[in-house]
Amino acid sequence: MSIKSGLNQRFYVHGNDLSGDVASITTAEGMFDEYDITDITKVAHARILGQASGRMEWSSFFNDAAGQSHAVLSAMPLTDVVVTWLLGTALGDPTFSLVSKLASAYAPTRARDGSMDISARAEGSAGAPLEEGVALTAADDTFSSASSATSIDQTAQTTLGATAVCHVLSIGSGTPTILIEDSANNSSWATLLTFGAQAVNTGKRVTSTATVDRYVRITTTGTFTDCVVVVTLRRGLTGDVVDLS
Amino acid sequence: MPTRSKAGVVLNPRNIPKKTPILTEGDRSFFEGDKVTTADLSDWAGLVERGFVRVI
């Protein structure tokens, strides 16, 4: 762990890899409402926290290829959209994910110099704030058949549950089931979470209240070819807004 | 040091959906209700302690 730049990052919107279109990520914010409860005995403001939320804002280039910025964002879905930002392309790199509504999904602009930008804003919508986690895939991973990915060692067991996000970018054929497994010894593995048989070009967030062992990895099961996925995991922490334990 | 193998049955403490493996070890998968022995799982004690295996 060290100070890093923002080079070589990735950005996914509901099972679509928009990394090659995204020019900048202007906001990734977890926030609370706050209520002023200053009474007459106080000489400074007193406040308590209210509901949590999250917000992500980014700017994309105009790209009208299938599965790219124009096609994905101009669809302006009314349903929840999972947005994930990978701050690196290695296993275990930090991530931010948000289940959101695309509150300002499609606002293209054309500047006088001829450049085109699309700005988009996602507002938290699933009762969960912006969630920091780690990548269980190296950017995206391709599973050519049912198998397990390389594990990551998170040094210790935790007892406050977990949340995870999965983007399925493409499937060659068949129906893969994507699991997250945990292990105390990096050899005997137990299923921690399952995303089920997830459709292509979708994102999904799942939660578990279970104890999470030290090592974690992705496993795919079922009969399929060439499933490309992005998976992130967040262990529950003391003081989480949503207590998963 | 000789050891006596123990047998157990795989439980599903995390409510994993059916047809999804509860435990895996190497290339082998174990589902709810499967019979296992200490030879099958390298973390036998840990899995018993955490409720994935009930010794029979």
mmCIF file of C-alpha atoms in Angstrom, chain B residues 1-53:
data_model
loop_
_atom_site.group_PDB
_atom_site.id
_atom_site.type_symbol
_atom_site.label_atom_id
_atom_site.label_comp_id
_atom_site.label_asym_id
_atom_site.label_seq_id
_atom_site.Cartn_x
_atom_site.Cartn_y
_atom_site.Cartn_z
ATOM 1 C CA MET B 1 1.501 -40.567 14.019
ATOM 2 C CA PRO B 2 -1.559 -42.653 13.287
ATOM 3 C CA THR B 3 -4.880 -40.864 13.255
ATOM 4 C CA ARG B 4 -8.374 -42.198 13.062
ATOM 5 C CA SER B 5 -10.489 -40.613 10.363
ATOM 6 C CA LYS B 6 -13.792 -39.070 11.325
ATOM 7 C CA ALA B 7 -16.926 -38.901 9.235
ATOM 8 C CA GLY B 8 -19.370 -36.026 8.960
ATOM 9 C CA VAL B 9 -22.239 -34.643 6.966
ATOM 10 C CA VAL B 10 -22.210 -31.294 5.165
ATOM 11 C CA LEU B 11 -24.621 -28.722 6.574
ATOM 12 C CA ASN B 12 -25.773 -25.438 5.053
ATOM 13 C CA PRO B 13 -25.418 -22.757 7.745
ATOM 14 C CA ARG B 14 -25.388 -19.897 5.225
ATOM 15 C CA ASN B 15 -28.588 -20.945 3.422
ATOM 16 C CA ILE B 16 -26.838 -21.389 0.112
ATOM 17 C CA PRO B 17 -29.331 -22.261 -2.645
ATOM 18 C CA LYS B 18 -29.723 -25.881 -3.685
ATOM 19 C CA LYS B 19 -27.437 -27.202 -6.453
ATOM 20 C CA THR B 20 -24.732 -24.806 -5.230
ATOM 21 C CA PRO B 21 -21.728 -26.412 -3.555
ATOM 22 C CA ILE B 22 -21.446 -25.679 0.167
ATOM 23 C CA LEU B 23 -17.788 -26.690 0.395
ATOM 24 C CA THR B 24 -14.991 -27.208 -2.100
ATOM 25 C CA GLU B 25 -11.538 -28.706 -1.722
ATOM 26 C CA GLY B 26 -9.286 -28.856 -4.749
ATOM 27 C CA ASP B 27 -11.458 -30.010 -7.658
ATOM 28 C CA ARG B 28 -14.064 -31.619 -5.420
ATOM 29 C CA SER B 29 -17.364 -30.048 -4.443
ATOM 30 C CA PHE B 30 -19.596 -31.046 -1.544
ATOM 31 C CA PHE B 31 -23.297 -30.298 -1.329
ATOM 32 C CA GLU B 32 -25.746 -30.175 1.565
ATOM 33 C CA GLY B 33 -26.194 -33.661 3.010
ATOM 34 C CA ASP B 34 -23.012 -35.101 1.450
ATOM 35 C CA LYS B 35 -20.973 -37.469 3.603
ATOM 36 C CA VAL B 36 -17.374 -36.360 4.147
ATOM 37 C CA THR B 37 -14.379 -37.554 6.140
ATOM 38 C CA THR B 38 -11.336 -35.870 7.582
ATOM 39 C CA ALA B 39 -9.453 -36.994 4.467
ATOM 40 C CA ASP B 40 -11.728 -34.861 2.282
ATOM 41 C CA LEU B 41 -11.277 -31.501 3.999
ATOM 42 C CA SER B 42 -8.009 -29.979 5.131
ATOM 43 C CA ASP B 43 -9.726 -27.562 7.529
ATOM 44 C CA TRP B 44 -11.895 -30.190 9.214
ATOM 45 C CA ALA B 45 -11.758 -28.695 12.702
ATOM 46 C CA GLY B 46 -12.506 -25.199 11.478
ATOM 47 C CA LEU B 47 -15.437 -26.294 9.352
ATOM 48 C CA VAL B 48 -16.906 -28.324 12.196
ATOM 49 C CA GLU B 49 -16.504 -25.379 14.544
ATOM 50 C CA ARG B 50 -18.235 -23.016 12.102
ATOM 51 C CA GLY B 51 -21.144 -25.361 11.503
ATOM 52 C CA PHE B 52 -20.404 -26.529 7.968
ATOM 53 C CA VAL B 53 -19.823 -30.148 9.019
#
